[in-house]
PDB file of C-alpha atoms in Angstrom:
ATOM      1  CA  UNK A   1     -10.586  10.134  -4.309  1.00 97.00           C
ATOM      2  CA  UNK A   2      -7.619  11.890  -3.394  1.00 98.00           C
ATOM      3  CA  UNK A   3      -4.174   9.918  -5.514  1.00 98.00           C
ATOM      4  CA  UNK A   4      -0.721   9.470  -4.861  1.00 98.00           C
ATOM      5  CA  UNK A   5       0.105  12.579  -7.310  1.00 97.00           C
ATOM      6  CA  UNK A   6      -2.226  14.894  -5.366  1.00 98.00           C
ATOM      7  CA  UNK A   7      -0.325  13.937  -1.740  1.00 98.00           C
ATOM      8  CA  UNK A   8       2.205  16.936  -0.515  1.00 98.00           C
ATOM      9  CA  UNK A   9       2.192  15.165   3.138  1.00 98.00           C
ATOM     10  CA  UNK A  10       2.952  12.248   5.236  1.00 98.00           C
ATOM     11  CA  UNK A  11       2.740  10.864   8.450  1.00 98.00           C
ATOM     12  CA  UNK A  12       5.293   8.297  10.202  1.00 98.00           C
ATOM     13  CA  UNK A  13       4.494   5.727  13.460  1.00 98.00           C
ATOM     14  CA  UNK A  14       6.280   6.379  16.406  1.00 98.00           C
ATOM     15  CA  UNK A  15       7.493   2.811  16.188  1.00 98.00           C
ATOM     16  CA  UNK A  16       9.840   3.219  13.067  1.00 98.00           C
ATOM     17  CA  UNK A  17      12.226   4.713  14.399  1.00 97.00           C
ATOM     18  CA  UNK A  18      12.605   2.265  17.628  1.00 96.00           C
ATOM     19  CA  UNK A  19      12.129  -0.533  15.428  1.00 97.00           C
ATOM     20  CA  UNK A  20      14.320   0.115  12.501  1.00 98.00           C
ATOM     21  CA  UNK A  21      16.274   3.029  13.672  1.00 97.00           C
ATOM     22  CA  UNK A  22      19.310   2.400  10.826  1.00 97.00           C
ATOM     23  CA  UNK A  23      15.968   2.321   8.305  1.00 98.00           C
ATOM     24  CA  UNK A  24      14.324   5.472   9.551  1.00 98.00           C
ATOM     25  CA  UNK A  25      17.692   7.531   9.438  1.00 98.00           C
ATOM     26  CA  UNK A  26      18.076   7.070   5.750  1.00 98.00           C
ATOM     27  CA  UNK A  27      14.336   7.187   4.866  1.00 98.00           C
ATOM     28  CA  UNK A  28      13.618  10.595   6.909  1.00 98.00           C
ATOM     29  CA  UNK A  29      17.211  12.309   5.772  1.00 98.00           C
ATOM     30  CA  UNK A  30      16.159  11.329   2.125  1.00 98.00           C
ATOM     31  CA  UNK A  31      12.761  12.794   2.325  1.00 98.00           C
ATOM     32  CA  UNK A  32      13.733  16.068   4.108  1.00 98.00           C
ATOM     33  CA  UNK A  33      16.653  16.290   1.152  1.00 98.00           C
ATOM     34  CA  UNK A  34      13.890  15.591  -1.530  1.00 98.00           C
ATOM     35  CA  UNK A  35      11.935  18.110   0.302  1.00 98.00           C
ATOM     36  CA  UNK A  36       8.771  16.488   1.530  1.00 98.00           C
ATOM     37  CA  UNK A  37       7.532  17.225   4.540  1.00 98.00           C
ATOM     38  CA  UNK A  38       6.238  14.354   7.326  1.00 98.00           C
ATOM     39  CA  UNK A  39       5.177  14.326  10.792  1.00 98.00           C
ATOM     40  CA  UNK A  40       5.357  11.806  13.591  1.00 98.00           C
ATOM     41  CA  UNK A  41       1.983   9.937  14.706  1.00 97.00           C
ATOM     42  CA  UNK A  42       2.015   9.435  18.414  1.00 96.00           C
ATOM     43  CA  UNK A  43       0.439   6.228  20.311  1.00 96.00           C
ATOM     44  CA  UNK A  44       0.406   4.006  17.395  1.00 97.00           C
ATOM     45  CA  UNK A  45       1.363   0.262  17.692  1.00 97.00           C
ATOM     46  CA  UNK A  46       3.107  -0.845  15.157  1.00 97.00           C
ATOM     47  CA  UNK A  47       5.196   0.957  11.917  1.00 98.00           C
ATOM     48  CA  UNK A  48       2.569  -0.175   9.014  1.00 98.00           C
ATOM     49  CA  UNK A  49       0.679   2.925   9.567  1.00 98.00           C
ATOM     50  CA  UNK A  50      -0.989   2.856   5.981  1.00 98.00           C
ATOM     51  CA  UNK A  51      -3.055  -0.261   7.280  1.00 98.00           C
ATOM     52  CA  UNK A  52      -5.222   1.403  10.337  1.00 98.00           C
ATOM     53  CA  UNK A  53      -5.715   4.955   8.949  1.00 98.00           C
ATOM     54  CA  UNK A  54      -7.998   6.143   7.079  1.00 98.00           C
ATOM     55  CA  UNK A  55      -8.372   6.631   2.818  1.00 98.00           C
ATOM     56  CA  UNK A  56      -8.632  10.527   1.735  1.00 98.00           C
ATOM     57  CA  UNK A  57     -11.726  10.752  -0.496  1.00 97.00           C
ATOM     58  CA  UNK A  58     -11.693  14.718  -0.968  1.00 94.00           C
ATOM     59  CA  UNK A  59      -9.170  17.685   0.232  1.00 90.00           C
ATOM     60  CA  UNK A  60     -11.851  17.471   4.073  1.00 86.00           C
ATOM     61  CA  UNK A  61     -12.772  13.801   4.120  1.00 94.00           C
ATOM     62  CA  UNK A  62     -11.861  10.384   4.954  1.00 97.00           C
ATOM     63  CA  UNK A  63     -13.220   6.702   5.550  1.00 97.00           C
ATOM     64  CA  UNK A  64     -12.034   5.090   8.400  1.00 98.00           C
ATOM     65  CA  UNK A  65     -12.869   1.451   8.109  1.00 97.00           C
ATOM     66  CA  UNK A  66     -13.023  -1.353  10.546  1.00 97.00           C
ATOM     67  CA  UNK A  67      -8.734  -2.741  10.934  1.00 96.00           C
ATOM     68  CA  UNK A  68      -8.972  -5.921  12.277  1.00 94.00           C
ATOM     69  CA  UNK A  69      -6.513  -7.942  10.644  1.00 92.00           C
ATOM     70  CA  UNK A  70      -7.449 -11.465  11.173  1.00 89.00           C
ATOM     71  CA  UNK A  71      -3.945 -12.627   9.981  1.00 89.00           C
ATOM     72  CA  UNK A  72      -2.498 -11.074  13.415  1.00 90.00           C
ATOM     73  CA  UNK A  73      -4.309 -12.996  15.387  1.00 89.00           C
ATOM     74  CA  UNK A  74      -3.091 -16.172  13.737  1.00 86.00           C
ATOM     75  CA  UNK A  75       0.578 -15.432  14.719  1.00 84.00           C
ATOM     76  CA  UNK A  76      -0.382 -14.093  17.961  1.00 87.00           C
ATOM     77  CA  UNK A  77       0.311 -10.288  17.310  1.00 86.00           C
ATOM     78  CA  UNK A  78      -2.886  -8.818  18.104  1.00 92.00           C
ATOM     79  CA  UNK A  79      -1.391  -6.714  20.485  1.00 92.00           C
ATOM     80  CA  UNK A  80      -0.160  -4.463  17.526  1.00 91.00           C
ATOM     81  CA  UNK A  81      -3.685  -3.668  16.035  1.00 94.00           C
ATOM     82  CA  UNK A  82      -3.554   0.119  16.432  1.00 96.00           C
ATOM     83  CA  UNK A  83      -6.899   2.287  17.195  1.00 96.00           C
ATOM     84  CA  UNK A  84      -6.485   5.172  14.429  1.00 96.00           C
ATOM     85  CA  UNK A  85      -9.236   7.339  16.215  1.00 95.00           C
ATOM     86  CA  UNK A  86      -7.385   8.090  19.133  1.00 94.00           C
ATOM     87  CA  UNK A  87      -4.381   9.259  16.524  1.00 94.00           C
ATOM     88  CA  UNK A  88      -6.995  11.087  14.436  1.00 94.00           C
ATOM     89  CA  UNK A  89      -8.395  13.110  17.463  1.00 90.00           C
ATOM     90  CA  UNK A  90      -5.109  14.993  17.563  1.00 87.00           C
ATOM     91  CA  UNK A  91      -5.556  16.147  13.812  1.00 92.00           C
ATOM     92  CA  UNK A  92      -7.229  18.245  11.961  1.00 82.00           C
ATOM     93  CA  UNK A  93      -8.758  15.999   9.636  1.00 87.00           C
ATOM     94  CA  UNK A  94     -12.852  15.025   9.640  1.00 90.00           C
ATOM     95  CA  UNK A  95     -13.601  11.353   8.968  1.00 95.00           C
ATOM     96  CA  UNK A  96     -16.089   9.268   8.794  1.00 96.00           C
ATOM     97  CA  UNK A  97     -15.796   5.642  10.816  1.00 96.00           C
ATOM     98  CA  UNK A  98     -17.204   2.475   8.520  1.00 95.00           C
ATOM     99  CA  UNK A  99     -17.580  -0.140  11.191  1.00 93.00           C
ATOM    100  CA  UNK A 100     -19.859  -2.032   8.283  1.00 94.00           C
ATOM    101  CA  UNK A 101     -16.528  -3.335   6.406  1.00 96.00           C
ATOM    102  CA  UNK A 102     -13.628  -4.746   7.740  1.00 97.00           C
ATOM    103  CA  UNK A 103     -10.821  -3.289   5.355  1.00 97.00           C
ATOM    104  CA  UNK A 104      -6.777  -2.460   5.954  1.00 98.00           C
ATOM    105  CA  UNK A 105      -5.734   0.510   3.940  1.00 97.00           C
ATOM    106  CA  UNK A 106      -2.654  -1.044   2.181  1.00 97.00           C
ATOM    107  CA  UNK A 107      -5.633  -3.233   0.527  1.00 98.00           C
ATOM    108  CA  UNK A 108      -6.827   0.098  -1.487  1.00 98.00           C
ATOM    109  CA  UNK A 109      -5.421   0.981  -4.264  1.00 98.00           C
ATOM    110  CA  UNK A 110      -6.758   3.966  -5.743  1.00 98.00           C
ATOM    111  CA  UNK A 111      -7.177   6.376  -8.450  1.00 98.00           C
ATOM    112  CA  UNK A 112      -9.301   9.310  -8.817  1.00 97.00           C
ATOM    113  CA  UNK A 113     -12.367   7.181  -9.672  1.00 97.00           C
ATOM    114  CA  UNK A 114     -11.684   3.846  -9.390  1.00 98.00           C
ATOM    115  CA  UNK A 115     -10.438   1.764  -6.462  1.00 98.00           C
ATOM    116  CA  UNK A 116      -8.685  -1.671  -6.412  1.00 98.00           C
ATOM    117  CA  UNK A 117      -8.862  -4.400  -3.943  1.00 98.00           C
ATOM    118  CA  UNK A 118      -8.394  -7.958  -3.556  1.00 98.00           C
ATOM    119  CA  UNK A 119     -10.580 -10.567  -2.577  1.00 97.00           C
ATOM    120  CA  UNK A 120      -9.222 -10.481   0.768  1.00 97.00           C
ATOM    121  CA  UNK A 121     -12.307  -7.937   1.246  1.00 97.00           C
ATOM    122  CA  UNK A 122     -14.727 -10.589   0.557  1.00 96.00           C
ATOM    123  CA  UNK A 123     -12.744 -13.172   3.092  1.00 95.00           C
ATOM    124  CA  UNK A 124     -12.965 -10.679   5.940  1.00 95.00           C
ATOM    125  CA  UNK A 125     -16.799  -9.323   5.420  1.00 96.00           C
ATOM    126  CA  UNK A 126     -18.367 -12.716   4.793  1.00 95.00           C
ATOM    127  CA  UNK A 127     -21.518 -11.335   6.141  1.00 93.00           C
ATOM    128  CA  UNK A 128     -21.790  -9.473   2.538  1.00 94.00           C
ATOM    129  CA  UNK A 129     -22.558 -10.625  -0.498  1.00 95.00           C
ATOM    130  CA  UNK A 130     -19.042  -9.427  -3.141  1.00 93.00           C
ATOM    131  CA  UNK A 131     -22.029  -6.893  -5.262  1.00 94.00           C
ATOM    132  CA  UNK A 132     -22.653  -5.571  -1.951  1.00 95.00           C
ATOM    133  CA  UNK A 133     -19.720  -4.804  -0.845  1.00 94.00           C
ATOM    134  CA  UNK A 134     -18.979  -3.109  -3.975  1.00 95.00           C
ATOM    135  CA  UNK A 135     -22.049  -1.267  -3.785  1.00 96.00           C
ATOM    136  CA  UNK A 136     -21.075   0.475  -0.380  1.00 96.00           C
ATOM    137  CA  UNK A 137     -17.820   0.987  -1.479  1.00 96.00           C
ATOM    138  CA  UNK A 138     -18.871   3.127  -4.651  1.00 97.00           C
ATOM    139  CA  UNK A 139     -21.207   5.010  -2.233  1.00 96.00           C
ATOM    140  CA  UNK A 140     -18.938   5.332   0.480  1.00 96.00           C
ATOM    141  CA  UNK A 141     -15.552   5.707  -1.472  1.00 96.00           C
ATOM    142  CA  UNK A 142     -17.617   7.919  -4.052  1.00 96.00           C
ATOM    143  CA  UNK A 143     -16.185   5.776  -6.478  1.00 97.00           C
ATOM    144  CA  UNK A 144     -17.306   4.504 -10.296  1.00 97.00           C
ATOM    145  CA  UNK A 145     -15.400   1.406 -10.367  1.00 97.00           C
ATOM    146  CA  UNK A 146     -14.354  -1.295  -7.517  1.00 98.00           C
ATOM    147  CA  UNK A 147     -12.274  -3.936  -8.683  1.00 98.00           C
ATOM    148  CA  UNK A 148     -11.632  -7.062  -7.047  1.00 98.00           C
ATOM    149  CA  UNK A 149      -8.282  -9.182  -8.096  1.00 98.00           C
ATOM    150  CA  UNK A 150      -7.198 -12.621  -6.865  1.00 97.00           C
ATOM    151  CA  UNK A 151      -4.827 -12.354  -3.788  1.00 96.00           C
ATOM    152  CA  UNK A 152      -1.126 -12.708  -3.885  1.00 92.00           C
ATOM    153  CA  UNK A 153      -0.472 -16.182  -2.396  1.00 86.00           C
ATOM    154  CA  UNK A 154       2.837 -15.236  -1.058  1.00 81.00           C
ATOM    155  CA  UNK A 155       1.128 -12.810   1.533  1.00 87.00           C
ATOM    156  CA  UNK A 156      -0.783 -13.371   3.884  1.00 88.00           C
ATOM    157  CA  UNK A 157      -2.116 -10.061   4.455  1.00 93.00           C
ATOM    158  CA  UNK A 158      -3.878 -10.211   1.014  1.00 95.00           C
ATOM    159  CA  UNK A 159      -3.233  -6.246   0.292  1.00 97.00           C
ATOM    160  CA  UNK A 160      -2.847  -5.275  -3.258  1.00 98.00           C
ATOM    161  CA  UNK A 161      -0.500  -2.495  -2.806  1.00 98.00           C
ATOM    162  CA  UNK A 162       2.316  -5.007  -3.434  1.00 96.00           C
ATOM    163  CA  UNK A 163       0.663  -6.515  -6.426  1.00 97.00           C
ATOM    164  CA  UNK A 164      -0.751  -3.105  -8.486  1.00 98.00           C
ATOM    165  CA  UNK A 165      -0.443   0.818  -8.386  1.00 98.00           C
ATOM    166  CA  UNK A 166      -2.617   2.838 -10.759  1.00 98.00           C
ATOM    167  CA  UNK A 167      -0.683   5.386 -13.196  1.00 98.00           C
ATOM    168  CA  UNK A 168      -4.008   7.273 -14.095  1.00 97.00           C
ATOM    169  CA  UNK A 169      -7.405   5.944 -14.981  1.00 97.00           C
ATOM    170  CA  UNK A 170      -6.726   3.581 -17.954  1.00 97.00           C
ATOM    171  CA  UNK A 171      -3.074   2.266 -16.559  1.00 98.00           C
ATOM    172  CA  UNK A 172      -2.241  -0.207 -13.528  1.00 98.00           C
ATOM    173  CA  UNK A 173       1.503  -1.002 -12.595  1.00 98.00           C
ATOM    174  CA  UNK A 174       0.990  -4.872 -12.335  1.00 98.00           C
ATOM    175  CA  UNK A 175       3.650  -7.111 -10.929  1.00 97.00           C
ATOM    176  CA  UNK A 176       5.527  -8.913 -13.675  1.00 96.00           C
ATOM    177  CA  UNK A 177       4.921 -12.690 -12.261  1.00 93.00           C
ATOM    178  CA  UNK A 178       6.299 -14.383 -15.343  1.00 87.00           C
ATOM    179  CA  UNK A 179       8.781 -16.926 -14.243  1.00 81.00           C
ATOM    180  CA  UNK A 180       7.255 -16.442 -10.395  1.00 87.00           C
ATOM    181  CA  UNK A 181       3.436 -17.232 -10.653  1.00 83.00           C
ATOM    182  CA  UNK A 182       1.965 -18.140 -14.363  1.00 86.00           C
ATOM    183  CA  UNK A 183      -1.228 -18.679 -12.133  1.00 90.00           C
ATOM    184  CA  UNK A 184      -2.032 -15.544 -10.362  1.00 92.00           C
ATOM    185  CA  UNK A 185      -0.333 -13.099 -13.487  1.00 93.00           C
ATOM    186  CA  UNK A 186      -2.585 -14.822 -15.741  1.00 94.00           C
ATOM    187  CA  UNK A 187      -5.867 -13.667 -13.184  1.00 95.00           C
ATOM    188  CA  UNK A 188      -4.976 -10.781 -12.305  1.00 96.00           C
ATOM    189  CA  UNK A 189      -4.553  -9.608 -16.121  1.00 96.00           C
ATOM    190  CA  UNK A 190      -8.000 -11.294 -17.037  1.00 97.00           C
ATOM    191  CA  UNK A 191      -9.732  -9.352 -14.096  1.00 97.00           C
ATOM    192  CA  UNK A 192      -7.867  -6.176 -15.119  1.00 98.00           C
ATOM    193  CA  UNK A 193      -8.899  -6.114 -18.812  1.00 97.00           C
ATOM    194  CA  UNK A 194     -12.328  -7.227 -17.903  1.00 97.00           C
ATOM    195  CA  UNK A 195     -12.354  -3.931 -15.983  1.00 97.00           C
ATOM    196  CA  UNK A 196     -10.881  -2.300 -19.003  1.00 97.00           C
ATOM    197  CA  UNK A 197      -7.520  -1.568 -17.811  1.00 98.00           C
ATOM    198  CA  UNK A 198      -4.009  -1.665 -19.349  1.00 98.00           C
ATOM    199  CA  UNK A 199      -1.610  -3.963 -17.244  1.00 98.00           C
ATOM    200  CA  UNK A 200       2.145  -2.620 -17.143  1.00 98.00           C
ATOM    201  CA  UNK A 201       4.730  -4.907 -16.356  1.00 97.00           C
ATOM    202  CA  UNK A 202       6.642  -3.608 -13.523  1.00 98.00           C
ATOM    203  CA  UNK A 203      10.084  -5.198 -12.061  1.00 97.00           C
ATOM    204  CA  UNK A 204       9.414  -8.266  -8.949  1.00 96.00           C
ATOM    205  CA  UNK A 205      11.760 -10.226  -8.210  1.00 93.00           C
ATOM    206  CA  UNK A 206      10.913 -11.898  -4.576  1.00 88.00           C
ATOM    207  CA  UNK A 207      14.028 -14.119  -4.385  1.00 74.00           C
ATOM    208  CA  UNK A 208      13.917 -14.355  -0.929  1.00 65.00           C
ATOM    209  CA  UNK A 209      10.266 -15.280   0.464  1.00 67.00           C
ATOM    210  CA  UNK A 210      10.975 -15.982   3.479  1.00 58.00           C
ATOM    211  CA  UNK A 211      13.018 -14.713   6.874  1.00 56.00           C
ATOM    212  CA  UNK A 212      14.910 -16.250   9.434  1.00 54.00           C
ATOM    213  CA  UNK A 213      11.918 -16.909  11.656  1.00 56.00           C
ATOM    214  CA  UNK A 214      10.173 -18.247   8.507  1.00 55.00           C
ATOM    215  CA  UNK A 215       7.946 -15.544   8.046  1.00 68.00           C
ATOM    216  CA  UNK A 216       7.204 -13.968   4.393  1.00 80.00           C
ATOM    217  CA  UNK A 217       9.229 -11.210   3.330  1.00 90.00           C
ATOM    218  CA  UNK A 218       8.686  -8.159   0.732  1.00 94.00           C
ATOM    219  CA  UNK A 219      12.109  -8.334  -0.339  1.00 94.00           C
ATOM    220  CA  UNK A 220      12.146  -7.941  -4.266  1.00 95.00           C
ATOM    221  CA  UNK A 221       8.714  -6.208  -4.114  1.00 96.00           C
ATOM    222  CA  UNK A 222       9.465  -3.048  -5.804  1.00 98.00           C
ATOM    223  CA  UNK A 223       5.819  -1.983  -6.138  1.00 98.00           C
ATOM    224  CA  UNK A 224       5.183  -1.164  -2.832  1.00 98.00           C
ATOM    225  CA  UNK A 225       6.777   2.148  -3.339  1.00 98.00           C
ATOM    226  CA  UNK A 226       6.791   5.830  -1.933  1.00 98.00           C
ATOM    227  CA  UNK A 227       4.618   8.095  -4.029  1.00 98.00           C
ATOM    228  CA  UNK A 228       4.054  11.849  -3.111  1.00 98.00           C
ATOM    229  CA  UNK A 229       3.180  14.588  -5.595  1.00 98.00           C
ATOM    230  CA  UNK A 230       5.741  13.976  -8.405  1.00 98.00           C
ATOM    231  CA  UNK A 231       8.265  12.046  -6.774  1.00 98.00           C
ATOM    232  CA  UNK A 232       8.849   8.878  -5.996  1.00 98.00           C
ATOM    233  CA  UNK A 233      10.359   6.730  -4.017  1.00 98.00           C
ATOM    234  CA  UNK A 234      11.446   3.497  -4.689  1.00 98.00           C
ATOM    235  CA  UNK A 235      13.262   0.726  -2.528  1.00 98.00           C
ATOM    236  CA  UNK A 236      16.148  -1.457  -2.877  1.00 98.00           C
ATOM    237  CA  UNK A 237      16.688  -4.663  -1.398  1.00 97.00           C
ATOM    238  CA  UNK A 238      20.608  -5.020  -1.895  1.00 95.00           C
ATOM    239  CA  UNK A 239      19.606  -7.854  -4.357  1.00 94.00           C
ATOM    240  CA  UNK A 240      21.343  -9.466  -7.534  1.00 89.00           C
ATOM    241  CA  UNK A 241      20.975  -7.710 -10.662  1.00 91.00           C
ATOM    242  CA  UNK A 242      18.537  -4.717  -8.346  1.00 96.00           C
ATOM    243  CA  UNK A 243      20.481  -1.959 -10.385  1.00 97.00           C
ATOM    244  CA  UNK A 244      18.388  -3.596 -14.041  1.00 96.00           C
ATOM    245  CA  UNK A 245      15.058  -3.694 -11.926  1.00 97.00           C
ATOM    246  CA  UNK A 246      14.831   0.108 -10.453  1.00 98.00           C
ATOM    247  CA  UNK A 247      16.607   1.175 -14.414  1.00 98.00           C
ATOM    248  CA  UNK A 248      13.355  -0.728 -15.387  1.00 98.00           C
ATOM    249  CA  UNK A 249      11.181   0.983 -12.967  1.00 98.00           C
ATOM    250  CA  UNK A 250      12.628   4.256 -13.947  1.00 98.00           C
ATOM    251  CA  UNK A 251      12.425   4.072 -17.136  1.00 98.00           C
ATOM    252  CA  UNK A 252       8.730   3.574 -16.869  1.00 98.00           C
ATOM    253  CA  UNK A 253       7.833   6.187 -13.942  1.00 98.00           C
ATOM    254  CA  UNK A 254      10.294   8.931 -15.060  1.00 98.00           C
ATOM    255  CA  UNK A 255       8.500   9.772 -18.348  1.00 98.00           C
ATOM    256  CA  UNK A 256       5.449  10.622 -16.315  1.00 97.00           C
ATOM    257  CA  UNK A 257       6.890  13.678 -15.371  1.00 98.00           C
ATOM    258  CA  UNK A 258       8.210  11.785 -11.781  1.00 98.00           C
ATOM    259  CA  UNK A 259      11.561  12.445  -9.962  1.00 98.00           C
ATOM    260  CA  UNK A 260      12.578   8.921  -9.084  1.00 98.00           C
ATOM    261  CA  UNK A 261      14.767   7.793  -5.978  1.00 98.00           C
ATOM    262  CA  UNK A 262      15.595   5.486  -3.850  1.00 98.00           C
ATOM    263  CA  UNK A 263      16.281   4.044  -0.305  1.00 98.00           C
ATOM    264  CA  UNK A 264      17.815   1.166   1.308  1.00 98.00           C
ATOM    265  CA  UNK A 265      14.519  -0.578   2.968  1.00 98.00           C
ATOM    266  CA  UNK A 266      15.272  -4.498   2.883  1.00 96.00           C
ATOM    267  CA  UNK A 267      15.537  -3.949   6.908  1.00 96.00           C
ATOM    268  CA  UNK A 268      11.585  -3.194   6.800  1.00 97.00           C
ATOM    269  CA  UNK A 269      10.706  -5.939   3.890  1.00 96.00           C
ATOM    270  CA  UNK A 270      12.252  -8.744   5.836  1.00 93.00           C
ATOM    271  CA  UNK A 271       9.322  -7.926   8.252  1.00 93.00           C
ATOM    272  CA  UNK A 272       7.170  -8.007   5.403  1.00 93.00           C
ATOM    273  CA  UNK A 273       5.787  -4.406   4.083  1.00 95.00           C
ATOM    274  CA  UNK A 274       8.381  -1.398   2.026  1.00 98.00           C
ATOM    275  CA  UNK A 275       7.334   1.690   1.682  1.00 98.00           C
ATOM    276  CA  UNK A 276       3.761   2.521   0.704  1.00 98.00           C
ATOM    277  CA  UNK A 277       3.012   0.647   4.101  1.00 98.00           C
ATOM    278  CA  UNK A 278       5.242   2.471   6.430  1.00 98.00           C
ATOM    279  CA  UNK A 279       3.699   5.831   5.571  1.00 98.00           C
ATOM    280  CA  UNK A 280       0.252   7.565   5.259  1.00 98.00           C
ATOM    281  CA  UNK A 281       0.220   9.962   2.208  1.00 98.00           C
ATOM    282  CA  UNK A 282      -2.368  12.715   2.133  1.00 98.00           C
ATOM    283  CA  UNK A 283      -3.349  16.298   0.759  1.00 97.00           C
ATOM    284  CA  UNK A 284      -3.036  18.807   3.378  1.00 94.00           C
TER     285      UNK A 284
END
């Protein structure tokens, strides 16, 4: 599978910039600055554009699953499920559509031979038995390992790209939940080592779960971060004490070889997503 570090591209929705236009004009200035280069997708209908598109397996192919996020339906946004084939018609990218599993793309986390996922995948696809699923998704994802962790119960989209982030095939960034969630830190690590992975503590600090309409919020969730080739993105929530998280956060990602920086995105976490889900990575 194609990772974060091989990615030299990304694409944008349509909708960021009419939604969060203050948002967008920092995030695009800083990433034409930084020097990576991103397009606009056309027709899409809502700004979490990592959800509905595809995963890159190799440098020519991708897996388009079924997006049908129950969880929209429950708060009556259904009308923002986007069609990604439509989108994909206008590139030059072949894909192949998996109507068998019901899957959003923020809830793949990947390396180059293992993927993550929660057990959202199992809630979704209850048609399958969980070693079935995982079966498909080695064949389809061309993977060795599929790894299912507990949810985050403070989102209900169930992805784990606010929860882990692999560093290479031995390391996962793992949200540090001490003080937050004894519970759920205390799974997730079990299921990780079971797998044979090393867990690394990375900053979280959701202080504020919830917005104005009531809704959950990413705010504090530094995981869900920008990564392209060998830099690195990382948001800021204009939170207490943020400057000791992302010195944390840099201090682990900078002696990979990564050029670390940073935008202002708590206008897109109070909607609940940063910046892994408001862009589509790939290798071009």
């Amino acid at each position: 599978m194609i990772t974060d570090r091989e990615t030299n591209f990304l694409y944008l929705s349509d909708k960021l910039e009419s939604g969060f236009p203050g948002f967008y004009t920092q995030f695009t200035t800083l990433l034409k600055e930084i020097g990576i280069p991103f397009d606009i997708l056309h027709g899409t209908a809502d700004i979490w554009i990592r959800d509905y598109m595809p995963v890159q397996i190799s440098n020519k192919s991708f897996i388009l699953f079924h997006y049908d996020p129950k969880y929209l339906y429950d708060v009556g946004l259904e009308h923002t499920i986007t069609d990604a084939e439509p989108l994909l018609r206008n590139l030059s990218f072949s894909y192949k559509k998996l109507n068998e599993i019901c899957l959003d793309g923020g809830n793949v986390v990947k390396s180059e031979r293992k993927a993550i996922t929660t057990d959202f995948l199992c809630k979704y696809n209850p048609g399958f038995r969980r070693s079935d699923l995982r079966k498909l998704l080695l064949s389809e994802l061309r993977a060795e390992k599929i790894i299912i962790i507990p949810h985050e119960p403070y989102d209900y989209t169930g992805h784990a790209d606010g929860m882990v982030r692999f560093l290479d095939e031995s390391h996962v960034l793992v949200n540090d939940y001490k003080g937050y969630n004894s519970t759920i830190s205390d799974r997730l690590i079990k299921t990780l080592n079971a797998n044979k992975l090393i867990p690394v503590a990375f900053p979280y600090h959701p202080s504020e779960k919830l917005n104005k309409a009531g809704d959950y919020t990413a705010i504090g969730n530094y995981m869900n971060f920008l990564w392209v080739g060998n830099m690195v993105v990382l948001p800021e929530f204009r939170l207490k004490d943020e400057a000791q998280h992302l010195t944390t956060a840099r201090k682990i990602l900078e002696p990979l070889g990564l050029n670390v920086y940073t935008v202002d995105a708590r206008e897109i976490a109070e909607q609940g997503g940063v910046l892994n889900c408001v862009t589509w990575g790939v290798k071009v």
